[in-house]
Short mmCIF file of C-alpha atoms (C1' of nucleotides) in Angstrom, two decimals:
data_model
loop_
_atom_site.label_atom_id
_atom_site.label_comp_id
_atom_site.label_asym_id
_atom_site.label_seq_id
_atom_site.Cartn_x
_atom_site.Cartn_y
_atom_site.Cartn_z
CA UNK A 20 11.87 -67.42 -58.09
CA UNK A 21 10.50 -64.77 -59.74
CA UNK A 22 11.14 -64.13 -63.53
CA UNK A 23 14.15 -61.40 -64.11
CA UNK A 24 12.60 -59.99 -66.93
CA UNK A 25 9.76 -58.48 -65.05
CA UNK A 26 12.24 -56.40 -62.71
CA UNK A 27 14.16 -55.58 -65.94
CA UNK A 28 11.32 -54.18 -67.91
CA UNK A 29 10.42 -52.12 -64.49
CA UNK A 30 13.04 -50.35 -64.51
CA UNK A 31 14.15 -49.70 -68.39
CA UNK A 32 10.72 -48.40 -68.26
CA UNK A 33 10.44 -46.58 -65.50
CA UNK A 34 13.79 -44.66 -66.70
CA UNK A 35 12.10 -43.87 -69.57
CA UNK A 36 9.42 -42.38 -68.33
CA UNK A 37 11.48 -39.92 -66.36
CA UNK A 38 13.25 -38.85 -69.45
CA UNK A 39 10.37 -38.62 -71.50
CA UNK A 40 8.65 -36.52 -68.68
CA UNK A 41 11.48 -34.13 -68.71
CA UNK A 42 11.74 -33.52 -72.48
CA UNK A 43 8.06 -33.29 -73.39
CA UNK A 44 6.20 -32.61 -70.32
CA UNK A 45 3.25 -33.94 -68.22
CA UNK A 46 0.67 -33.05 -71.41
CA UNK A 47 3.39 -34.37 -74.09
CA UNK A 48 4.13 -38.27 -72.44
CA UNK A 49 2.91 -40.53 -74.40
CA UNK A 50 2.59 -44.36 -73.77
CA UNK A 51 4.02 -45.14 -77.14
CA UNK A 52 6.81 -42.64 -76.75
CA UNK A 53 7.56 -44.34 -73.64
CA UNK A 54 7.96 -47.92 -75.07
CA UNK A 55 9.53 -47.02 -77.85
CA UNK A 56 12.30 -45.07 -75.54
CA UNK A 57 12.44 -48.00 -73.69
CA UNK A 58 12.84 -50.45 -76.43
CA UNK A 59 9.61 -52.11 -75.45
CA UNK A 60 6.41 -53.09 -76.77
CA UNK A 61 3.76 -50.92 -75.21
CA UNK A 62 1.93 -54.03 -74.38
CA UNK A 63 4.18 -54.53 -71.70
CA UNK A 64 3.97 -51.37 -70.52
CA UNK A 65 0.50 -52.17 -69.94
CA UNK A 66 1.24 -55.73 -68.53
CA UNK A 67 2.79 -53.52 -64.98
CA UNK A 68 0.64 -50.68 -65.25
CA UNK A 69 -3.02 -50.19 -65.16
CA UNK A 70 -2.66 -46.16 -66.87
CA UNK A 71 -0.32 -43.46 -67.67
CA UNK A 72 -0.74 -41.54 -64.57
CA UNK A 73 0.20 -44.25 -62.09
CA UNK A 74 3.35 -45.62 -64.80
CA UNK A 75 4.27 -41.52 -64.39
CA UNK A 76 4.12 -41.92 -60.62
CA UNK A 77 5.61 -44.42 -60.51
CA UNK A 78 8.52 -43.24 -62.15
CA UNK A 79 8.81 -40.38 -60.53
CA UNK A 80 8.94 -41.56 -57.28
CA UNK A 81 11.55 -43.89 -58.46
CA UNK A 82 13.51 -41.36 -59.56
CA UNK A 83 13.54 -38.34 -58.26
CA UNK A 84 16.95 -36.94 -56.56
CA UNK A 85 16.72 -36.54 -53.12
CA UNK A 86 18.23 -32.86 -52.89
CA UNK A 87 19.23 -33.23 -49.31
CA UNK A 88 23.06 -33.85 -49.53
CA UNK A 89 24.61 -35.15 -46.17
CA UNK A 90 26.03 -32.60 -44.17
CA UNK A 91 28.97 -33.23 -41.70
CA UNK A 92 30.39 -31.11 -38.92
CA UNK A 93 29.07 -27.64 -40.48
CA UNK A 94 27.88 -24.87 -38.64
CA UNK A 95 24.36 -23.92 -39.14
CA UNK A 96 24.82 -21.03 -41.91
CA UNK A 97 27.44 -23.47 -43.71
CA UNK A 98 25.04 -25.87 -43.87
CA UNK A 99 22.40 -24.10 -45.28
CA UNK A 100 24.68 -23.00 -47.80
CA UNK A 101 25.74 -26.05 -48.69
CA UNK A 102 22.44 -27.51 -48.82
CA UNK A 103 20.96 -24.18 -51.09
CA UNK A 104 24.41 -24.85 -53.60
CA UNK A 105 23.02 -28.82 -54.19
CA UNK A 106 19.37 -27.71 -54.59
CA UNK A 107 20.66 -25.22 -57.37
CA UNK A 108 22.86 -27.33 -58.82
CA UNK A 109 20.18 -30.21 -59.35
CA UNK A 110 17.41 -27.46 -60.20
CA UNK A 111 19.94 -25.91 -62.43
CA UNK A 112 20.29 -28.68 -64.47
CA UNK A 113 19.32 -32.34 -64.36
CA UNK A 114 16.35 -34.40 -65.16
CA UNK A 115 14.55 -34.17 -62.72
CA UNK A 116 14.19 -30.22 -63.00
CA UNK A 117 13.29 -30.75 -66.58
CA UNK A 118 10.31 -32.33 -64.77
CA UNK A 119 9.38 -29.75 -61.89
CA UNK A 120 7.27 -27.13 -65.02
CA UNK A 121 5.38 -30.57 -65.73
CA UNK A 122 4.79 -31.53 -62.25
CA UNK A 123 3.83 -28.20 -61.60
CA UNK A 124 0.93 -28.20 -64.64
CA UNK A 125 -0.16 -31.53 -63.55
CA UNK A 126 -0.51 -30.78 -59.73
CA UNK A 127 -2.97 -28.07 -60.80
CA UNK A 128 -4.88 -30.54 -62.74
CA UNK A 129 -4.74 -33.77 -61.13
CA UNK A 130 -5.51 -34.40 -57.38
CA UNK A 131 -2.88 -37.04 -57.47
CA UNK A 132 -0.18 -35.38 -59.44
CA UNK A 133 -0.45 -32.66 -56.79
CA UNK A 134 -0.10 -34.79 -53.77
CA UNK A 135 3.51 -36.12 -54.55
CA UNK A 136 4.50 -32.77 -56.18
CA UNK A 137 3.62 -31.37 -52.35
CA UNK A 138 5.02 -34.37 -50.62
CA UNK A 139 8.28 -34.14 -52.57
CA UNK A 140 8.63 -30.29 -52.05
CA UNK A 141 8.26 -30.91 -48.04
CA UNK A 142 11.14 -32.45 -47.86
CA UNK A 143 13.21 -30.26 -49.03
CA UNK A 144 11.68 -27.65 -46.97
CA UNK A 145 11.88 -29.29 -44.06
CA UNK A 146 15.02 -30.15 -43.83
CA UNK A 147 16.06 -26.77 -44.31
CA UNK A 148 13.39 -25.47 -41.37
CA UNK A 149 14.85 -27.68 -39.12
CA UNK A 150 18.56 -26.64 -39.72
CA UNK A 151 17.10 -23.24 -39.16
CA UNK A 152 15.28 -23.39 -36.33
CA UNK A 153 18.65 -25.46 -35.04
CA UNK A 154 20.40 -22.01 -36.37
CA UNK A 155 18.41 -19.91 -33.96
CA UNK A 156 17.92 -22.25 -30.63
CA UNK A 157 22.07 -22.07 -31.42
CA UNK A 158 22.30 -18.66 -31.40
CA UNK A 159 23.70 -18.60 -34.95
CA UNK A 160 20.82 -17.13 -36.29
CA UNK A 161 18.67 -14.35 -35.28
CA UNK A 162 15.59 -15.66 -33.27
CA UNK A 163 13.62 -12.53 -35.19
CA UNK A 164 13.88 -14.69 -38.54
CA UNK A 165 10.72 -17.22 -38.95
CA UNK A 166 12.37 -20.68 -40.45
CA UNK A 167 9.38 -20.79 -42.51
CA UNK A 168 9.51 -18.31 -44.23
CA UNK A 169 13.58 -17.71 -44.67
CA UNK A 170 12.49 -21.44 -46.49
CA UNK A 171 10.24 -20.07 -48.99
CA UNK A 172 12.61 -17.60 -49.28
CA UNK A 173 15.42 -19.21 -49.98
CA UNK A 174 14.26 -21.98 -52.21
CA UNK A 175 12.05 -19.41 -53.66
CA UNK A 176 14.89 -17.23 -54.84
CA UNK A 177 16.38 -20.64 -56.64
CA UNK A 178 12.64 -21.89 -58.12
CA UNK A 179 11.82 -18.79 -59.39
CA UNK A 180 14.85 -17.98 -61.44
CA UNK A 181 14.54 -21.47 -63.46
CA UNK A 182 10.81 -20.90 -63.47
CA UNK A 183 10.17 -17.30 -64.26
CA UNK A 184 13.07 -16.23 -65.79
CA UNK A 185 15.80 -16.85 -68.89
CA UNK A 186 18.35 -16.97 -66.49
CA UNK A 187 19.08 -19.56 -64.00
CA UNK A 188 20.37 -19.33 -59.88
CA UNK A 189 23.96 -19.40 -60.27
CA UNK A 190 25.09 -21.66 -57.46
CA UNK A 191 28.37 -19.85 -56.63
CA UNK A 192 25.65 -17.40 -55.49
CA UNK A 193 24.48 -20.24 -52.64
CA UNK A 194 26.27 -17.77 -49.92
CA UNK A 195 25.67 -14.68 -50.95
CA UNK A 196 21.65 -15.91 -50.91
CA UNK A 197 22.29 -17.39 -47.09
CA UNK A 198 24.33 -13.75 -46.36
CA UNK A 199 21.27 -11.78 -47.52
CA UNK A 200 18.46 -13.94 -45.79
CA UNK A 201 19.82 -14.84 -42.84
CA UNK A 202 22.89 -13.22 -41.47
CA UNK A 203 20.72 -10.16 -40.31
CA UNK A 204 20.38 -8.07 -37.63
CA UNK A 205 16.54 -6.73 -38.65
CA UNK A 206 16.92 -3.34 -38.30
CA UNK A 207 13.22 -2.44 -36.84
CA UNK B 13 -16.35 1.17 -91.23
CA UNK B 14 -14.98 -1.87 -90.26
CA UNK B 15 -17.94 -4.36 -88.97
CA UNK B 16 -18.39 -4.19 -84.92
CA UNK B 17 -19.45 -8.18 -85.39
CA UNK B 18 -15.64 -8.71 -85.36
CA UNK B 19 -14.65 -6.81 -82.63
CA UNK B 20 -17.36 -8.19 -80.06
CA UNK B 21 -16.45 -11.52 -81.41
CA UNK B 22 -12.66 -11.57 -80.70
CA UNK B 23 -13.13 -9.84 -77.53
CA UNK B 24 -15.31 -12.73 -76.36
CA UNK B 25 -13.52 -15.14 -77.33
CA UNK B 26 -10.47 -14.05 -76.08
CA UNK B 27 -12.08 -13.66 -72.58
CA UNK B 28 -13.25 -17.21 -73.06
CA UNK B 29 -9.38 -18.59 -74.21
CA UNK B 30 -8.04 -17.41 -71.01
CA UNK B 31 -10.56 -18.60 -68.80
CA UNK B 32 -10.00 -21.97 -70.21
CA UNK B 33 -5.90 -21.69 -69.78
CA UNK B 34 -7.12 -21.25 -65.92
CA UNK B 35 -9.42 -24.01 -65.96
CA UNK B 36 -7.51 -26.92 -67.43
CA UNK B 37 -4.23 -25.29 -67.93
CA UNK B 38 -1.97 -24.81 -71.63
CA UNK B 39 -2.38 -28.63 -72.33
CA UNK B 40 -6.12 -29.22 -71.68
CA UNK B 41 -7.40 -25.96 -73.41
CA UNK B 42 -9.52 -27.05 -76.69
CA UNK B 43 -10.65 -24.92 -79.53
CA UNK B 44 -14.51 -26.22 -78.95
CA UNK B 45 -14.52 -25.89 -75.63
CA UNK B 46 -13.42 -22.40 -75.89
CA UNK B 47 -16.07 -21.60 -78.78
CA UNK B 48 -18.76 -22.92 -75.95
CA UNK B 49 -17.69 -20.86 -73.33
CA UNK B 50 -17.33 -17.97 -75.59
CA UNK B 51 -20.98 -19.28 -77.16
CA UNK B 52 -19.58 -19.03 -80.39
CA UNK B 53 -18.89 -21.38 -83.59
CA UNK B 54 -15.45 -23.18 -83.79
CA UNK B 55 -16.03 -22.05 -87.25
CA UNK B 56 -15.35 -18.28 -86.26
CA UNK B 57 -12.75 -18.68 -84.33
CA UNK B 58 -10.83 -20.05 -87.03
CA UNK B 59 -11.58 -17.27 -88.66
CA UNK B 60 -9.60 -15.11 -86.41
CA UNK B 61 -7.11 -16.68 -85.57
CA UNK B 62 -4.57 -19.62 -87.49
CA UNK B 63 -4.15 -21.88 -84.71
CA UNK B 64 -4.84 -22.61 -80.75
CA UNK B 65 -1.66 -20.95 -79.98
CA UNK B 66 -1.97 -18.23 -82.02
CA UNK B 67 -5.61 -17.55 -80.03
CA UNK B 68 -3.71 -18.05 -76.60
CA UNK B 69 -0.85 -16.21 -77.22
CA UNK B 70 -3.03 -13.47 -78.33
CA UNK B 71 -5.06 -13.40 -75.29
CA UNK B 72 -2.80 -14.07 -72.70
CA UNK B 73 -1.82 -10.48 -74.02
CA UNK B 74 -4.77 -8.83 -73.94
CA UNK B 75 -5.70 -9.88 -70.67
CA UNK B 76 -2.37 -10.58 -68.03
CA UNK B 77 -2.86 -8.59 -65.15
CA UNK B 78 0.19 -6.25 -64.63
CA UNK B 79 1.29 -6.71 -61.23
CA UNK B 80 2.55 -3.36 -60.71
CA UNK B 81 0.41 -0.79 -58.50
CA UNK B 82 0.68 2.82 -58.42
CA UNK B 83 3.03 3.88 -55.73
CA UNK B 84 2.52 7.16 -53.96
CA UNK B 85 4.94 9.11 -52.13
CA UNK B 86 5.55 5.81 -49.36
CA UNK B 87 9.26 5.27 -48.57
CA UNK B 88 11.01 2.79 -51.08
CA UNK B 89 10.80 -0.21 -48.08
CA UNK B 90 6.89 0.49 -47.94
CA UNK B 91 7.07 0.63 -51.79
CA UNK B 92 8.47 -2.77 -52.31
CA UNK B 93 5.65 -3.92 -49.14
CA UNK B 94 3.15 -2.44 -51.14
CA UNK B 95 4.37 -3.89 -54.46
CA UNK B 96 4.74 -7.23 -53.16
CA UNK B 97 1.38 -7.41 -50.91
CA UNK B 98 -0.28 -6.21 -54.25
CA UNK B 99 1.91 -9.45 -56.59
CA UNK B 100 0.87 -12.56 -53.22
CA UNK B 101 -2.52 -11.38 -54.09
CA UNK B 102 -2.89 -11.43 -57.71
CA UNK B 103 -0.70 -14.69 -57.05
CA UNK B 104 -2.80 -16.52 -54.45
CA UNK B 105 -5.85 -15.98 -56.49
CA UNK B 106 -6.75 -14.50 -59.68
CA UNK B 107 -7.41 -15.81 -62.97
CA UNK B 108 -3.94 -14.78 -64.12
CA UNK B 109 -2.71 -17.03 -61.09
CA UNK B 110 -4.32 -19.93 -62.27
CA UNK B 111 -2.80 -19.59 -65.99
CA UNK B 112 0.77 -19.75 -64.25
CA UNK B 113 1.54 -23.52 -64.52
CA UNK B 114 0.54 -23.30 -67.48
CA UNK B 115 2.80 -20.64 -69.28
CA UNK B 116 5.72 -22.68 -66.92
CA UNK B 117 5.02 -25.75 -68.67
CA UNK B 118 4.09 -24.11 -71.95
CA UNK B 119 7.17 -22.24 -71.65
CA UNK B 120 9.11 -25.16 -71.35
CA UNK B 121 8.40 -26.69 -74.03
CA UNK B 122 7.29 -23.90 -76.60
CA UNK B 123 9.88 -20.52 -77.63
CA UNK B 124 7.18 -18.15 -78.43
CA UNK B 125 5.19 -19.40 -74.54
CA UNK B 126 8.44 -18.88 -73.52
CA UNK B 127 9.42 -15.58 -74.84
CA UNK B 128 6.21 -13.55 -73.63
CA UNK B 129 6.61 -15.76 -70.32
CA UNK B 130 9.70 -14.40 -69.13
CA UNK B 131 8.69 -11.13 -70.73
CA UNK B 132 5.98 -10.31 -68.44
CA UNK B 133 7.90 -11.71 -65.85
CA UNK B 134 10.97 -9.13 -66.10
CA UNK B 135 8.35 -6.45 -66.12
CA UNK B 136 7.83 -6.91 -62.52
CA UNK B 137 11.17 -8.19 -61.40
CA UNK B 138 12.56 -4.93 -63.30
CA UNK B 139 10.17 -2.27 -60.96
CA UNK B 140 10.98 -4.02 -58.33
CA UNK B 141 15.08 -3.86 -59.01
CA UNK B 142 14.80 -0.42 -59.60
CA UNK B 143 12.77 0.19 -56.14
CA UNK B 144 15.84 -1.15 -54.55
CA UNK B 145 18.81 0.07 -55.97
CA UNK B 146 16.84 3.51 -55.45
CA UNK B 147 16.49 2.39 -51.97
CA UNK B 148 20.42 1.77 -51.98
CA UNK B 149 21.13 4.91 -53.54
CA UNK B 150 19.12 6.86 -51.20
CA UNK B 151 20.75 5.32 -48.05
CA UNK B 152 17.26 3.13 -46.96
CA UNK B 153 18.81 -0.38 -48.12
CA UNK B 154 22.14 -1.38 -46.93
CA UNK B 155 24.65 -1.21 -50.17
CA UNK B 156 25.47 -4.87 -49.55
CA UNK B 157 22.26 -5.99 -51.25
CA UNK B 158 22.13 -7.14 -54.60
CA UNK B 159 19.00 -5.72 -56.26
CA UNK B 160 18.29 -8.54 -58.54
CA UNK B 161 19.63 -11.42 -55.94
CA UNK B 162 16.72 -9.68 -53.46
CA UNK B 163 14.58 -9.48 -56.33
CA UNK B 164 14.91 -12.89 -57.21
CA UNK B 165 14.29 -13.93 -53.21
CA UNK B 166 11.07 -11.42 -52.90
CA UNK B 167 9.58 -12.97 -55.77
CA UNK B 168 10.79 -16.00 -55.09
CA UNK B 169 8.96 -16.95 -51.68
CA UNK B 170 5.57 -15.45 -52.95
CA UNK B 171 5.65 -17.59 -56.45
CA UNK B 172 7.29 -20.51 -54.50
CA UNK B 173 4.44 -21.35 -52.19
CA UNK B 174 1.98 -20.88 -54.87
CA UNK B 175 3.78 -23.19 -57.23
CA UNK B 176 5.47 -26.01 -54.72
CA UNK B 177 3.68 -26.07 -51.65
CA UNK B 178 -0.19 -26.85 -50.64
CA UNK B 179 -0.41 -23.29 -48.85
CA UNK B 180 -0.19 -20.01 -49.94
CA UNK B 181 1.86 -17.07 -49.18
CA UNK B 182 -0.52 -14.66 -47.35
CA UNK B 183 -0.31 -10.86 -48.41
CA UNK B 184 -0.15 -9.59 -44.85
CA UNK B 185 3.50 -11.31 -44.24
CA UNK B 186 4.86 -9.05 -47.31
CA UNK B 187 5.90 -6.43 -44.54
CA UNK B 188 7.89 -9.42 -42.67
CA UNK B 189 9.40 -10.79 -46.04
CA UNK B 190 10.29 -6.99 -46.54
CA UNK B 191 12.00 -6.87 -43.05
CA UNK B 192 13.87 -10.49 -43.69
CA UNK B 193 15.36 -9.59 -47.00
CA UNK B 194 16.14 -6.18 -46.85
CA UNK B 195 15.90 -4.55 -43.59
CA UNK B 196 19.30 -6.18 -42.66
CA UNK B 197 22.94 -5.16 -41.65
CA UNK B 198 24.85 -8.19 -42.83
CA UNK B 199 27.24 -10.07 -40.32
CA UNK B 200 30.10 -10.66 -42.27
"C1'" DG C 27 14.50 -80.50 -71.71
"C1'" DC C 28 9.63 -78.95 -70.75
"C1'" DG C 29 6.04 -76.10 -69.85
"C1'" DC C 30 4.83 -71.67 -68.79
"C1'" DA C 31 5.17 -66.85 -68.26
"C1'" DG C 32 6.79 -62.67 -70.07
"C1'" DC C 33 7.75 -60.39 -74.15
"C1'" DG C 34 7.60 -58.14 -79.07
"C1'" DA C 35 5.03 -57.17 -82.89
"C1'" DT C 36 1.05 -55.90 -84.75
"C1'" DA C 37 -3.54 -55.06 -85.65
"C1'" DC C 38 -7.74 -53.33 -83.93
"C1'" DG C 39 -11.68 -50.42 -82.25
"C1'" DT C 40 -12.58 -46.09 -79.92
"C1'" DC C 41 -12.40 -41.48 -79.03
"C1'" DA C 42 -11.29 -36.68 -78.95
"C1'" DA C 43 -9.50 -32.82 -81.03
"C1'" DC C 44 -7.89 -30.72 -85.04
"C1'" DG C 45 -8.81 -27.79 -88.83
"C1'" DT C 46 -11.92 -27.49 -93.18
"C1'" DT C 47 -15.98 -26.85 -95.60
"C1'" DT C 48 -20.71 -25.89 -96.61
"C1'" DC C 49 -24.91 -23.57 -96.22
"C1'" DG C 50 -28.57 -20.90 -94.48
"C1'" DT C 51 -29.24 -16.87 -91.49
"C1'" DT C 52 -28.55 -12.42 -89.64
"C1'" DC C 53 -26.44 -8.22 -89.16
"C1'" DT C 54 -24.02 -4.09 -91.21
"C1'" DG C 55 -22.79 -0.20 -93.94
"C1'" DA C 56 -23.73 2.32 -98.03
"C1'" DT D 23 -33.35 -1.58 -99.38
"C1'" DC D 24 -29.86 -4.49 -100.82
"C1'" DA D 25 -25.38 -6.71 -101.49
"C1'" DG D 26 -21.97 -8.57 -98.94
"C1'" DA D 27 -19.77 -9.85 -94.84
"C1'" DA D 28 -19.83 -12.22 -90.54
"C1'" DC D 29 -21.82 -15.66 -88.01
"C1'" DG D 30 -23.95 -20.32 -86.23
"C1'" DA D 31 -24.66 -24.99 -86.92
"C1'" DA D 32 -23.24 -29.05 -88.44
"C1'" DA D 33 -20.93 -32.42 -91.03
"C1'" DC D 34 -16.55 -34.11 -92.61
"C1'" DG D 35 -11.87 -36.26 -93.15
"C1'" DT D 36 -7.61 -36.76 -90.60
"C1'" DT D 37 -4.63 -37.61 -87.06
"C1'" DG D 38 -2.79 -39.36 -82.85
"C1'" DA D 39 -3.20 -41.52 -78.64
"C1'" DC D 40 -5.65 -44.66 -75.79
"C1'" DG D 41 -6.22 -49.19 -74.20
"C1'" DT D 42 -7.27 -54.21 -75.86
"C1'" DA D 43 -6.39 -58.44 -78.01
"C1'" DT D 44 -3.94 -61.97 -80.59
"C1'" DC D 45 -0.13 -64.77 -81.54
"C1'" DG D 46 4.38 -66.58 -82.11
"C1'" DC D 47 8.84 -66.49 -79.84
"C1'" DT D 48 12.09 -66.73 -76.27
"C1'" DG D 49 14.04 -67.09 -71.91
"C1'" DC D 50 13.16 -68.67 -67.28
"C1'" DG D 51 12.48 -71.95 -63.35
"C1'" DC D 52 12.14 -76.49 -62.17
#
DNA sequence: GCGCAGCGATACGTCAACGTTTCGTTCTGA
DNA sequence: TCAGAACGAAACGTTGACGTATCGCTGCGC
């Protein structure tokens, strides 16, 4: 068999890192930090992995929340909803957006930061295209609305108020943002 | 008279500081390299200014691009086009652009980042509120939009591709964002 | 219970950036 | 022209983080 404690220091570490990531940032981590977080000896941290960057992937991957809740018998527009509500909730508030201005800043900087950032982000977005697209082959939704872009548009709305501003997306508001995006009849 | 040594000197070196913050982003910038792209001596930048984020502060100010154009006499929908054809450029590439990751992350983890961050920001969110509830007023936007919730969702898909995906929103789809957001006669 | 592998503690060398200081040079205003 | 201010160049001490190495100890599998 293969020794417990190597599993056990994987993870305690890995949990770590995610929490150190969130409260001081891609630039701030620090292997030492880490350990002592962990309630390790940064020689082991070094025992599973080769650098920081690929003990920070690592972790993140591990860790970050999948924001696509399950949805049951909805119709389209609920659904959306729904979904838009969970991604403000965690992006509200959680670890994991304590992360996204650090993954951010590193995906502009590091090739490999920015490839999980993306990969991560394409989830989410996809998952809401398709219910979209769904929306309009249903009828539900106007077939004059691009799915990509009521995507950016919708996440957008929720990204840029914990990015850009002092005030976050209120997600009681989740409806109100599907109401204005999508339950239009363009006028033009 | 006060010594025009001083004034040439800061205003290189202030060039420099936010060229760097585009380069390698809030965490990466470093007093020397800033002094060698400004062609300077550390030695007289210190004399300027107390600290690095004194210097970046200071030039972030001096040199953020304010995203608002002059409007004309265009109807308040081909205002807001206008106004946000004018931000996805600045946004998809310009210096400024490439300092925004970093004032995110800086902002996250620094009050004063953080204060002139969301400062600048509510300089554009506020023209653009005010460009809509106009609109509302003067019978061009339905009176079921909220001006800051379609603020927020404008801004929001533009700043949202730049910052989570790998492409780009392109200027000539602000019409169609216009038209998605705004130009609508809600369902319910 | 034995041997080995993983761990903690700790010390070490390296390096990069900070911010300071010194000194000779050059530019400026009076 | 001349005193003083600003600057460039360079050296310096300090700090903090990196990543490495050593060495007992302890818990694991067999």
């Amino acid at each position: 068999m293969t020794d417990p404690r190597i599993e056990r220091s994987r993870e305690v570490i890995l949990r770590a890192a995610v929490q150190e990531l969130a409260a001081v940032g891609y630039g701030g981590v620090t292997i030492e930090s880490i350990a002592a977080r962990a309630g390790v000896a940064k020689s082991t941290i070094y025992r599973h992995w080769p650098d920081k960057l690929a003990l920070i992937a690592d972790a993140f991957e591990t860790f970050h929340e999948r924001m696509v809740p399950d949805l049951g018998e909805l119709s389209v527009l609920e659904s959306v909803a729904v979904l838009l509500r969970h991604v403000a909730e965690v992006v509200v508030d959680s670890t994991f957006s304590r992360c996204i201005p650090a993954l951010i800043e590193g995906a502009e900087r590091d090739p490999r930061v920015r490839e999980f950032h993306h990969r991560y982000s394409a989830e989410r977005r996809e998952a809401l295209i398709d219910l979209i697209a769904r929306g309009i082959r249903e009828g539900e939704i106007s077939a004059d609305v691009d799915p990509e872009l009521a995507t950016s548009t919708l996440l957008g709305a929720i990204f840029y108020r914990r990015l850009m501003t002092a005030s976050a997306f209120d997600p009681g508001q989740a409806g109100q943002l599907v109401d204005l995006v999508l339950s239009s009849a363009p006028a033009r």
